[in-house]
Amino acid sequence: MNSGELLSMSASALGSNKLRSALTLLGMVIGVFAIIVSVTAVEVISNSVVSTVESFGATTFQVYRSSGLQVEGAGERKRRVPDLTYEQAALLAERTSLPAGISPSTGEGGVRFRYGGIATEPSMQLIGSTEDWIDNNNRTVASGRGLSQDDVRYNRPVVILGSSLAKELFPRQDPLGETVATDRGRLNVVGVFEEQGSAFGQDQDQMALITTLFSMYGRPNRNLSIDVRAPSMQAMDQTQDEVIGALRVIRAVGPGQENTFAVSTPEENLSQFRGLTRGVTIGGVAIGLLTLLAAGIGIMNIMLVTVAERTREIGLRKSLGAKRRDILRQFLIEAVILCQIGGVIGTILGVGVGNVVAVFFEAPF
């Protein structure tokens, strides 16, 4: 008996037992789906996070206040960790030589911008920093100019708009030279950032960069973070060591005392995230493999039941000259057909559902 006849007979047998075939398929579909969807979703999220972190600058690390409280002395008395201030950032820039750029920055969320009769939702991000912020965060000014040292020195009320914010306020005109208003003051538009896209479901272009956030919001000594850009990847460790040493002196951290600040690097963030996603992937694959094992046992049992139900058919075929190997091949082909169809359906569903995450993160499939 040739393969074509066996294939035709196997397909006919499966079609005559639709419910049993469908239940067998379901186990395979769920098993393959569980593996594919977990791996696809984690890969999408991982790619999105990696591209986002890299977009902030591969040679830039961030310094921030370590925690709100610090244990002090043998009696474990707690005291509040002092804020990182603009003055400390300025001293850090004076006392270090390796960094290619230092930009103290702070932000204010939920800001509304207005121009003419157009007003945005109160969801814009306002960032106050210095001229180095743009290079430190790997941003590009598409039109106009960036911040200058004089803008910072004289506290000029100038602003660089994110592309989404600029399009919303100025749908049909050039924003350069215009004046926009916020709840706390008016700002002159000197530039517009190149489109950055979304990260973690948030539009990174719904923001604006200014130099006057401290004066506008009335807290010149408000807590901030400091972005530090190393001159190269090779000089990252040296730059971090120099910054940590200088900040310990500036913040009067005594010998043997813990730092009152923390340093976060892109590589550390990625390593932590990869460790998390690795665990999620292993868990998803393990669940999928267990499901596949159960599906395989299910197929075995279904085929045993099938053989038991079709003993009369088997005996009739053997009496007509069918060989043992032909009958065995037919049942094996039926099992393979079920596995292949279930695998294809599970793969398609897994890739499709896994890439729903890509839509949420606005990442490539």
mmCIF file of C-alpha atoms in Angstrom:
data_model
loop_
_atom_site.group_PDB
_atom_site.id
_atom_site.type_symbol
_atom_site.label_atom_id
_atom_site.label_comp_id
_atom_site.label_asym_id
_atom_site.label_seq_id
_atom_site.Cartn_x
_atom_site.Cartn_y
_atom_site.Cartn_z
ATOM 1 C CA MET A 1 0.000 0.000 0.000
ATOM 2 C CA ASN A 2 1.516 3.318 -1.081
ATOM 3 C CA SER A 3 1.857 6.435 1.064
ATOM 4 C CA GLY A 4 -0.859 8.338 -0.811
ATOM 5 C CA GLU A 5 -3.470 5.712 -0.017
ATOM 6 C CA LEU A 6 -2.396 5.572 3.628
ATOM 7 C CA LEU A 7 -2.602 9.362 3.929
ATOM 8 C CA SER A 8 -6.061 9.411 2.366
ATOM 9 C CA MET A 9 -7.340 6.653 4.652
ATOM 10 C CA SER A 10 -5.862 8.371 7.749
ATOM 11 C CA ALA A 11 -7.513 11.691 6.892
ATOM 12 C CA SER A 12 -10.819 9.928 6.281
ATOM 13 C CA ALA A 13 -10.601 8.143 9.653
ATOM 14 C CA LEU A 14 -9.884 11.392 11.482
ATOM 15 C CA GLY A 15 -12.760 13.123 9.703
ATOM 16 C CA SER A 16 -15.214 10.421 10.719
ATOM 17 C CA ASN A 17 -14.400 11.009 14.419
ATOM 18 C CA LYS A 18 -14.494 14.811 14.564
ATOM 19 C CA LEU A 19 -15.099 15.269 18.310
ATOM 20 C CA ARG A 20 -12.337 12.885 19.317
ATOM 21 C CA SER A 21 -9.921 14.459 16.835
ATOM 22 C CA ALA A 22 -10.856 17.977 18.026
ATOM 23 C CA LEU A 23 -10.225 17.123 21.682
ATOM 24 C CA THR A 24 -6.866 15.586 20.810
ATOM 25 C CA LEU A 25 -5.960 18.668 18.789
ATOM 26 C CA LEU A 26 -6.911 20.948 21.684
ATOM 27 C CA GLY A 27 -4.248 19.459 23.954
ATOM 28 C CA MET A 28 -1.551 19.976 21.327
ATOM 29 C CA VAL A 29 -2.716 23.525 20.568
ATOM 30 C CA ILE A 30 -2.636 24.541 24.239
ATOM 31 C CA GLY A 31 0.823 23.050 24.784
ATOM 32 C CA VAL A 32 2.429 24.694 21.753
ATOM 33 C CA PHE A 33 0.535 27.938 22.393
ATOM 34 C CA ALA A 34 1.852 28.154 25.981
ATOM 35 C CA ILE A 35 5.475 27.848 24.818
ATOM 36 C CA ILE A 36 5.253 30.174 21.828
ATOM 37 C CA VAL A 37 3.209 32.923 23.510
ATOM 38 C CA SER A 38 5.531 33.150 26.530
ATOM 39 C CA VAL A 39 8.716 33.241 24.450
ATOM 40 C CA THR A 40 7.242 35.727 21.948
ATOM 41 C CA ALA A 41 5.870 38.092 24.589
ATOM 42 C CA VAL A 42 9.096 38.084 26.616
ATOM 43 C CA GLU A 43 11.164 38.655 23.459
ATOM 44 C CA VAL A 44 8.986 41.626 22.471
ATOM 45 C CA ILE A 45 9.241 43.179 25.936
ATOM 46 C CA SER A 46 12.987 42.504 26.096
ATOM 47 C CA ASN A 47 13.631 44.137 22.722
ATOM 48 C CA SER A 48 11.511 47.124 23.717
ATOM 49 C CA VAL A 49 13.333 47.578 27.023
ATOM 50 C CA VAL A 50 16.788 47.169 25.470
ATOM 51 C CA SER A 51 16.066 49.697 22.710
ATOM 52 C CA THR A 52 14.586 52.123 25.251
ATOM 53 C CA VAL A 53 17.528 51.882 27.640
ATOM 54 C CA GLU A 54 19.997 52.216 24.773
ATOM 55 C CA SER A 55 18.113 55.255 23.479
ATOM 56 C CA PHE A 56 18.880 57.044 26.756
ATOM 57 C CA GLY A 57 22.599 56.782 26.068
ATOM 58 C CA ALA A 58 24.795 53.727 26.473
ATOM 59 C CA THR A 59 27.543 55.715 28.235
ATOM 60 C CA THR A 60 25.253 57.664 30.570
ATOM 61 C CA PHE A 61 24.650 56.651 34.176
ATOM 62 C CA GLN A 62 22.369 58.242 36.737
ATOM 63 C CA VAL A 63 23.063 59.342 40.288
ATOM 64 C CA TYR A 64 20.119 59.704 42.671
ATOM 65 C CA ARG A 65 19.396 59.886 46.387
ATOM 66 C CA SER A 66 19.763 56.370 47.747
ATOM 67 C CA SER A 67 16.795 56.213 50.116
ATOM 68 C CA GLY A 68 14.559 58.292 52.334
ATOM 69 C CA LEU A 69 16.090 57.097 55.632
ATOM 70 C CA GLN A 70 19.569 56.114 56.766
ATOM 71 C CA VAL A 71 20.555 54.045 59.800
ATOM 72 C CA GLU A 72 23.159 55.857 61.887
ATOM 73 C CA GLY A 73 25.259 54.628 64.811
ATOM 74 C CA ALA A 74 25.195 51.588 67.059
ATOM 75 C CA GLY A 75 21.740 52.482 68.325
ATOM 76 C CA GLU A 76 20.418 52.320 64.769
ATOM 77 C CA ARG A 77 19.037 55.828 64.943
ATOM 78 C CA LYS A 78 17.432 56.777 61.645
ATOM 79 C CA ARG A 79 17.835 60.102 59.942
ATOM 80 C CA ARG A 80 16.568 61.446 56.629
ATOM 81 C CA VAL A 81 19.011 61.189 53.735
ATOM 82 C CA PRO A 82 19.601 64.694 52.356
ATOM 83 C CA ASP A 83 18.418 65.553 48.855
ATOM 84 C CA LEU A 84 20.692 65.819 45.868
ATOM 85 C CA THR A 85 20.668 69.525 45.038
ATOM 86 C CA TYR A 86 21.576 71.714 42.109
ATOM 87 C CA GLU A 87 24.466 73.217 44.080
ATOM 88 C CA GLN A 88 25.937 69.756 44.684
ATOM 89 C CA ALA A 89 25.648 68.958 40.988
ATOM 90 C CA ALA A 90 27.478 72.184 40.153
ATOM 91 C CA LEU A 91 30.259 71.303 42.589
ATOM 92 C CA LEU A 92 30.448 67.820 41.065
ATOM 93 C CA ALA A 93 30.993 69.349 37.611
ATOM 94 C CA GLU A 94 33.773 71.557 39.012
ATOM 95 C CA ARG A 95 35.582 68.769 40.854
ATOM 96 C CA THR A 96 35.565 66.064 38.191
ATOM 97 C CA SER A 97 37.437 65.933 34.897
ATOM 98 C CA LEU A 98 36.403 62.651 33.252
ATOM 99 C CA PRO A 99 32.658 63.175 32.586
ATOM 100 C CA ALA A 100 31.811 64.403 29.089
ATOM 101 C CA GLY A 101 28.608 65.929 30.421
ATOM 102 C CA ILE A 102 26.789 66.375 33.725
ATOM 103 C CA SER A 103 23.135 67.375 33.813
ATOM 104 C CA PRO A 104 21.171 67.713 37.045
ATOM 105 C CA SER A 105 17.493 67.292 36.271
ATOM 106 C CA THR A 106 14.103 67.109 37.879
ATOM 107 C CA GLY A 107 10.647 66.676 36.464
ATOM 108 C CA GLU A 108 7.058 67.695 36.982
ATOM 109 C CA GLY A 109 4.241 65.552 35.650
ATOM 110 C CA GLY A 110 0.631 66.387 34.890
ATOM 111 C CA VAL A 111 1.444 69.742 33.262
ATOM 112 C CA ARG A 112 -0.973 71.454 30.848
ATOM 113 C CA PHE A 113 0.341 73.557 27.952
ATOM 114 C CA ARG A 114 -1.668 76.232 26.150
ATOM 115 C CA TYR A 115 -1.236 78.211 22.970
ATOM 116 C CA GLY A 116 -3.974 80.448 21.611
ATOM 117 C CA GLY A 117 -7.214 78.501 21.917
ATOM 118 C CA ILE A 118 -5.464 75.120 22.110
ATOM 119 C CA ALA A 119 -4.862 73.436 25.466
ATOM 120 C CA THR A 120 -3.334 70.004 26.051
ATOM 121 C CA GLU A 121 -4.479 67.457 28.581
ATOM 122 C CA PRO A 122 -2.748 67.854 31.980
ATOM 123 C CA SER A 123 -0.497 64.897 31.220
ATOM 124 C CA MET A 124 2.656 66.472 29.818
ATOM 125 C CA GLN A 125 6.068 65.965 31.395
ATOM 126 C CA LEU A 126 8.106 69.065 32.171
ATOM 127 C CA ILE A 127 11.842 68.451 32.654
ATOM 128 C CA GLY A 128 14.164 71.061 34.084
ATOM 129 C CA SER A 129 17.862 70.630 33.380
ATOM 130 C CA THR A 130 20.952 72.095 31.727
ATOM 131 C CA GLU A 131 22.410 72.162 28.230
ATOM 132 C CA ASP A 132 24.071 68.734 28.673
ATOM 133 C CA TRP A 133 20.737 66.924 29.177
ATOM 134 C CA ILE A 134 20.151 66.561 25.437
ATOM 135 C CA ASP A 135 23.416 64.722 24.711
ATOM 136 C CA ASN A 136 23.311 62.773 27.973
ATOM 137 C CA ASN A 137 19.881 61.373 27.078
ATOM 138 C CA ASN A 138 20.689 60.792 23.406
ATOM 139 C CA ARG A 139 18.102 63.287 22.173
ATOM 140 C CA THR A 140 18.254 65.229 18.913
ATOM 141 C CA VAL A 141 16.854 68.679 18.207
ATOM 142 C CA ALA A 142 15.014 68.443 14.877
ATOM 143 C CA SER A 143 14.456 72.179 14.421
ATOM 144 C CA GLY A 144 15.656 75.266 16.221
ATOM 145 C CA ARG A 145 18.377 74.963 18.837
ATOM 146 C CA GLY A 146 19.123 73.302 22.130
ATOM 147 C CA LEU A 147 19.699 74.926 25.488
ATOM 148 C CA SER A 148 22.783 77.087 25.896
ATOM 149 C CA GLN A 149 25.003 77.921 28.854
ATOM 150 C CA ASP A 150 23.591 81.446 28.841
ATOM 151 C CA ASP A 151 20.038 80.051 29.015
ATOM 152 C CA VAL A 152 21.033 78.237 32.188
ATOM 153 C CA ARG A 153 23.165 81.051 33.623
ATOM 154 C CA TYR A 154 20.495 83.730 33.178
ATOM 155 C CA ASN A 155 17.544 81.448 33.907
ATOM 156 C CA ARG A 156 15.898 82.273 30.606
ATOM 157 C CA PRO A 157 12.270 81.100 30.142
ATOM 158 C CA VAL A 158 12.976 79.051 26.996
ATOM 159 C CA VAL A 159 11.598 75.636 26.119
ATOM 160 C CA ILE A 160 12.282 72.783 23.694
ATOM 161 C CA LEU A 161 9.090 70.883 22.880
ATOM 162 C CA GLY A 162 8.712 67.154 22.304
ATOM 163 C CA SER A 163 7.415 66.359 18.821
ATOM 164 C CA SER A 164 3.969 65.153 20.000
ATOM 165 C CA LEU A 165 3.498 68.233 22.170
ATOM 166 C CA ALA A 166 4.593 70.511 19.316
ATOM 167 C CA LYS A 167 2.146 68.876 16.872
ATOM 168 C CA GLU A 168 -0.713 69.218 19.345
ATOM 169 C CA LEU A 169 -0.096 72.894 20.070
ATOM 170 C CA PHE A 170 0.943 73.894 16.543
ATOM 171 C CA PRO A 171 -0.884 71.638 14.076
ATOM 172 C CA ARG A 172 -0.461 74.020 11.120
ATOM 173 C CA GLN A 173 2.375 76.402 11.952
ATOM 174 C CA ASP A 174 6.024 76.555 12.930
ATOM 175 C CA PRO A 175 6.332 76.725 16.741
ATOM 176 C CA LEU A 176 9.770 78.365 16.740
ATOM 177 C CA GLY A 177 9.664 81.845 18.238
ATOM 178 C CA GLU A 178 6.159 81.403 19.648
ATOM 179 C CA THR A 179 5.259 81.656 23.333
ATOM 180 C CA VAL A 180 3.438 78.852 25.131
ATOM 181 C CA ALA A 181 1.854 79.030 28.564
ATOM 182 C CA THR A 182 1.807 76.580 31.469
ATOM 183 C CA ASP A 183 0.058 76.792 34.825
ATOM 184 C CA ARG A 184 3.183 78.436 36.291
ATOM 185 C CA GLY A 185 4.474 80.731 33.549
ATOM 186 C CA ARG A 186 5.117 81.513 29.902
ATOM 187 C CA LEU A 187 7.929 80.016 27.839
ATOM 188 C CA ASN A 188 9.532 80.938 24.507
ATOM 189 C CA VAL A 189 9.889 78.020 22.073
ATOM 190 C CA VAL A 190 13.466 77.762 20.779
ATOM 191 C CA GLY A 191 13.463 74.183 19.494
ATOM 192 C CA VAL A 192 11.570 70.965 18.805
ATOM 193 C CA PHE A 193 12.937 67.493 19.539
ATOM 194 C CA GLU A 194 13.135 64.757 16.943
ATOM 195 C CA GLU A 195 10.456 62.106 17.407
ATOM 196 C CA GLN A 196 11.503 59.540 20.013
ATOM 197 C CA GLY A 197 8.530 57.163 19.954
ATOM 198 C CA SER A 198 6.933 55.261 22.798
ATOM 199 C CA ALA A 199 8.361 53.173 25.627
ATOM 200 C CA PHE A 200 6.332 50.949 27.966
ATOM 201 C CA GLY A 201 3.140 52.262 26.404
ATOM 202 C CA GLN A 202 3.993 55.924 27.074
ATOM 203 C CA ASP A 203 4.669 58.601 24.482
ATOM 204 C CA GLN A 204 8.181 59.940 25.145
ATOM 205 C CA ASP A 205 7.441 62.994 22.996
ATOM 206 C CA GLN A 206 4.773 64.418 25.303
ATOM 207 C CA MET A 207 7.388 66.408 27.169
ATOM 208 C CA ALA A 208 9.259 69.680 27.230
ATOM 209 C CA LEU A 209 12.753 70.649 28.385
ATOM 210 C CA ILE A 210 13.348 73.942 30.189
ATOM 211 C CA THR A 211 15.979 75.542 32.445
ATOM 212 C CA THR A 212 13.604 77.281 34.841
ATOM 213 C CA LEU A 213 11.833 74.438 36.596
ATOM 214 C CA PHE A 214 13.418 75.319 39.935
ATOM 215 C CA SER A 215 12.256 78.936 39.879
ATOM 216 C CA MET A 216 8.868 78.186 38.274
ATOM 217 C CA TYR A 217 7.913 75.716 40.987
ATOM 218 C CA GLY A 218 9.451 77.609 43.858
ATOM 219 C CA ARG A 219 11.945 75.024 45.152
ATOM 220 C CA PRO A 220 15.502 75.801 44.046
ATOM 221 C CA ASN A 221 16.833 73.038 46.326
ATOM 222 C CA ARG A 222 14.333 70.354 45.327
ATOM 223 C CA ASN A 223 15.614 66.786 45.084
ATOM 224 C CA LEU A 224 16.933 65.847 41.668
ATOM 225 C CA SER A 225 18.885 63.212 39.808
ATOM 226 C CA ILE A 226 22.164 63.729 37.998
ATOM 227 C CA ASP A 227 22.889 62.283 34.569
ATOM 228 C CA VAL A 228 26.599 61.717 33.979
ATOM 229 C CA ARG A 229 27.964 60.866 30.528
ATOM 230 C CA ALA A 230 31.279 59.041 30.346
ATOM 231 C CA PRO A 231 33.581 59.883 27.413
ATOM 232 C CA SER A 232 33.464 56.253 26.230
ATOM 233 C CA MET A 233 32.353 52.778 27.246
ATOM 234 C CA GLN A 234 35.951 51.973 28.206
ATOM 235 C CA ALA A 235 36.004 54.898 30.654
ATOM 236 C CA MET A 236 32.687 54.073 32.358
ATOM 237 C CA ASP A 237 34.207 52.497 35.475
ATOM 238 C CA GLN A 238 36.800 55.245 35.922
ATOM 239 C CA THR A 239 34.168 57.938 35.487
ATOM 240 C CA GLN A 240 31.879 56.280 38.041
ATOM 241 C CA ASP A 241 34.719 55.983 40.558
ATOM 242 C CA GLU A 242 35.619 59.654 40.147
ATOM 243 C CA VAL A 243 31.993 60.772 40.498
ATOM 244 C CA ILE A 244 31.403 58.583 43.572
ATOM 245 C CA GLY A 245 34.566 59.872 45.263
ATOM 246 C CA ALA A 246 33.745 63.511 44.542
ATOM 247 C CA LEU A 247 30.135 63.166 45.714
ATOM 248 C CA ARG A 248 31.187 61.512 48.972
ATOM 249 C CA VAL A 249 33.271 64.596 49.753
ATOM 250 C CA ILE A 250 30.570 67.041 48.588
ATOM 251 C CA ARG A 251 27.878 65.296 50.666
ATOM 252 C CA ALA A 252 30.189 64.905 53.684
ATOM 253 C CA VAL A 253 30.019 61.109 53.796
ATOM 254 C CA GLY A 254 32.512 59.983 56.414
ATOM 255 C CA PRO A 255 35.053 57.156 56.030
ATOM 256 C CA GLY A 256 33.365 53.791 56.433
ATOM 257 C CA GLN A 257 29.883 55.243 56.045
ATOM 258 C CA GLU A 258 27.503 54.099 53.332
ATOM 259 C CA ASN A 259 26.894 56.389 50.387
ATOM 260 C CA THR A 260 23.863 58.631 50.672
ATOM 261 C CA PHE A 261 23.352 58.270 46.933
ATOM 262 C CA ALA A 262 23.109 55.453 44.406
ATOM 263 C CA VAL A 263 24.416 54.955 40.886
ATOM 264 C CA SER A 264 22.387 53.280 38.167
ATOM 265 C CA THR A 265 23.961 52.229 34.864
ATOM 266 C CA PRO A 266 22.215 51.024 31.681
ATOM 267 C CA GLU A 267 24.020 47.677 31.856
ATOM 268 C CA GLU A 268 22.872 47.060 35.437
ATOM 269 C CA ASN A 269 19.278 47.840 34.492
ATOM 270 C CA LEU A 270 19.447 45.511 31.512
ATOM 271 C CA SER A 271 21.052 42.722 33.563
ATOM 272 C CA GLN A 272 18.294 42.912 36.173
ATOM 273 C CA PHE A 273 15.627 42.915 33.505
ATOM 274 C CA ARG A 274 17.182 40.009 31.603
ATOM 275 C CA GLY A 275 17.301 37.983 34.813
ATOM 276 C CA LEU A 276 13.592 38.611 35.329
ATOM 277 C CA THR A 277 12.629 37.792 31.743
ATOM 278 C CA ARG A 278 14.806 34.668 31.793
ATOM 279 C CA GLY A 279 12.815 33.358 34.743
ATOM 280 C CA VAL A 280 9.509 34.174 33.059
ATOM 281 C CA THR A 281 10.624 32.454 29.853
ATOM 282 C CA ILE A 282 11.784 29.320 31.666
ATOM 283 C CA GLY A 283 8.499 29.198 33.587
ATOM 284 C CA GLY A 284 6.439 29.582 30.414
ATOM 285 C CA VAL A 285 8.432 26.932 28.556
ATOM 286 C CA ALA A 286 8.201 24.539 31.513
ATOM 287 C CA ILE A 287 4.425 24.923 31.653
ATOM 288 C CA GLY A 288 4.236 24.449 27.904
ATOM 289 C CA LEU A 289 6.367 21.305 28.010
ATOM 290 C CA LEU A 290 4.210 19.809 30.756
ATOM 291 C CA THR A 291 1.135 20.608 28.687
ATOM 292 C CA LEU A 292 2.752 19.011 25.636
ATOM 293 C CA LEU A 293 3.609 15.928 27.685
ATOM 294 C CA ALA A 294 -0.009 15.671 28.810
ATOM 295 C CA ALA A 295 -1.122 16.191 25.207
ATOM 296 C CA GLY A 296 1.230 13.427 24.038
ATOM 297 C CA ILE A 297 -0.160 11.041 26.641
ATOM 298 C CA GLY A 298 -3.635 12.060 25.538
ATOM 299 C CA ILE A 299 -2.830 11.272 21.918
ATOM 300 C CA MET A 300 -1.404 7.895 22.954
ATOM 301 C CA ASN A 301 -4.565 7.045 24.876
ATOM 302 C CA ILE A 302 -6.771 8.261 22.039
ATOM 303 C CA MET A 303 -4.894 6.058 19.586
ATOM 304 C CA LEU A 304 -5.211 3.061 21.934
ATOM 305 C CA VAL A 305 -8.961 3.662 22.132
ATOM 306 C CA THR A 306 -9.056 4.066 18.375
ATOM 307 C CA VAL A 307 -7.321 0.728 17.856
ATOM 308 C CA ALA A 308 -9.708 -0.963 20.323
ATOM 309 C CA GLU A 309 -12.749 0.497 18.558
ATOM 310 C CA ARG A 310 -11.524 -0.480 15.129
ATOM 311 C CA THR A 311 -10.543 -4.102 15.741
ATOM 312 C CA ARG A 312 -13.206 -5.295 13.306
ATOM 313 C CA GLU A 313 -11.845 -2.933 10.615
ATOM 314 C CA ILE A 314 -8.302 -4.102 11.314
ATOM 315 C CA GLY A 315 -9.311 -7.778 11.118
ATOM 316 C CA LEU A 316 -11.182 -7.201 7.870
ATOM 317 C CA ARG A 317 -8.227 -5.434 6.284
ATOM 318 C CA LYS A 318 -5.813 -8.158 7.381
ATOM 319 C CA SER A 319 -8.109 -10.798 5.904
ATOM 320 C CA LEU A 320 -7.974 -8.890 2.619
ATOM 321 C CA GLY A 321 -4.162 -8.980 2.622
ATOM 322 C CA ALA A 322 -3.176 -5.837 4.472
ATOM 323 C CA LYS A 323 0.166 -6.212 6.226
ATOM 324 C CA ARG A 324 0.828 -5.410 9.872
ATOM 325 C CA ARG A 325 3.214 -2.595 8.955
ATOM 326 C CA ASP A 326 0.573 -0.944 6.718
ATOM 327 C CA ILE A 327 -1.954 -0.845 9.563
ATOM 328 C CA LEU A 328 0.707 0.464 11.974
ATOM 329 C CA ARG A 329 1.734 3.170 9.498
ATOM 330 C CA GLN A 330 -1.880 4.303 9.126
ATOM 331 C CA PHE A 331 -2.327 4.834 12.862
ATOM 332 C CA LEU A 332 1.026 6.578 13.126
ATOM 333 C CA ILE A 333 0.107 8.881 10.228
ATOM 334 C CA GLU A 334 -3.162 9.770 11.997
ATOM 335 C CA ALA A 335 -1.215 10.688 15.144
ATOM 336 C CA VAL A 336 1.327 12.726 13.160
ATOM 337 C CA ILE A 337 -1.433 14.608 11.326
ATOM 338 C CA LEU A 338 -3.052 15.567 14.637
ATOM 339 C CA CYS A 339 0.313 16.694 16.069
ATOM 340 C CA GLN A 340 1.204 18.776 13.009
ATOM 341 C CA ILE A 341 -2.163 20.513 12.772
ATOM 342 C CA GLY A 342 -2.144 21.207 16.517
ATOM 343 C CA GLY A 343 1.416 22.519 16.327
ATOM 344 C CA VAL A 344 0.657 24.866 13.425
ATOM 345 C CA ILE A 345 -2.489 26.251 15.088
ATOM 346 C CA GLY A 346 -0.700 26.637 18.431
ATOM 347 C CA THR A 347 2.241 28.430 16.790
ATOM 348 C CA ILE A 348 0.012 30.866 14.888
ATOM 349 C CA LEU A 349 -2.062 31.650 17.993
ATOM 350 C CA GLY A 350 1.061 31.950 20.169
ATOM 351 C CA VAL A 351 2.831 34.361 17.819
ATOM 352 C CA GLY A 352 -0.354 36.385 17.337
ATOM 353 C CA VAL A 353 -1.245 36.704 21.020
ATOM 354 C CA GLY A 354 2.400 37.217 22.017
ATOM 355 C CA ASN A 355 2.665 40.143 19.633
ATOM 356 C CA VAL A 356 -0.364 41.810 21.212
ATOM 357 C CA VAL A 357 2.277 42.929 23.708
ATOM 358 C CA ALA A 358 4.134 44.545 20.792
ATOM 359 C CA VAL A 359 1.054 46.603 20.006
ATOM 360 C CA PHE A 360 0.838 47.718 23.648
ATOM 361 C CA PHE A 361 4.521 48.674 23.761
ATOM 362 C CA GLU A 362 4.432 50.029 20.201
ATOM 363 C CA ALA A 363 7.385 47.782 19.416
ATOM 364 C CA PRO A 364 8.142 45.868 16.209
ATOM 365 C CA PHE A 365 6.548 42.427 15.879
#
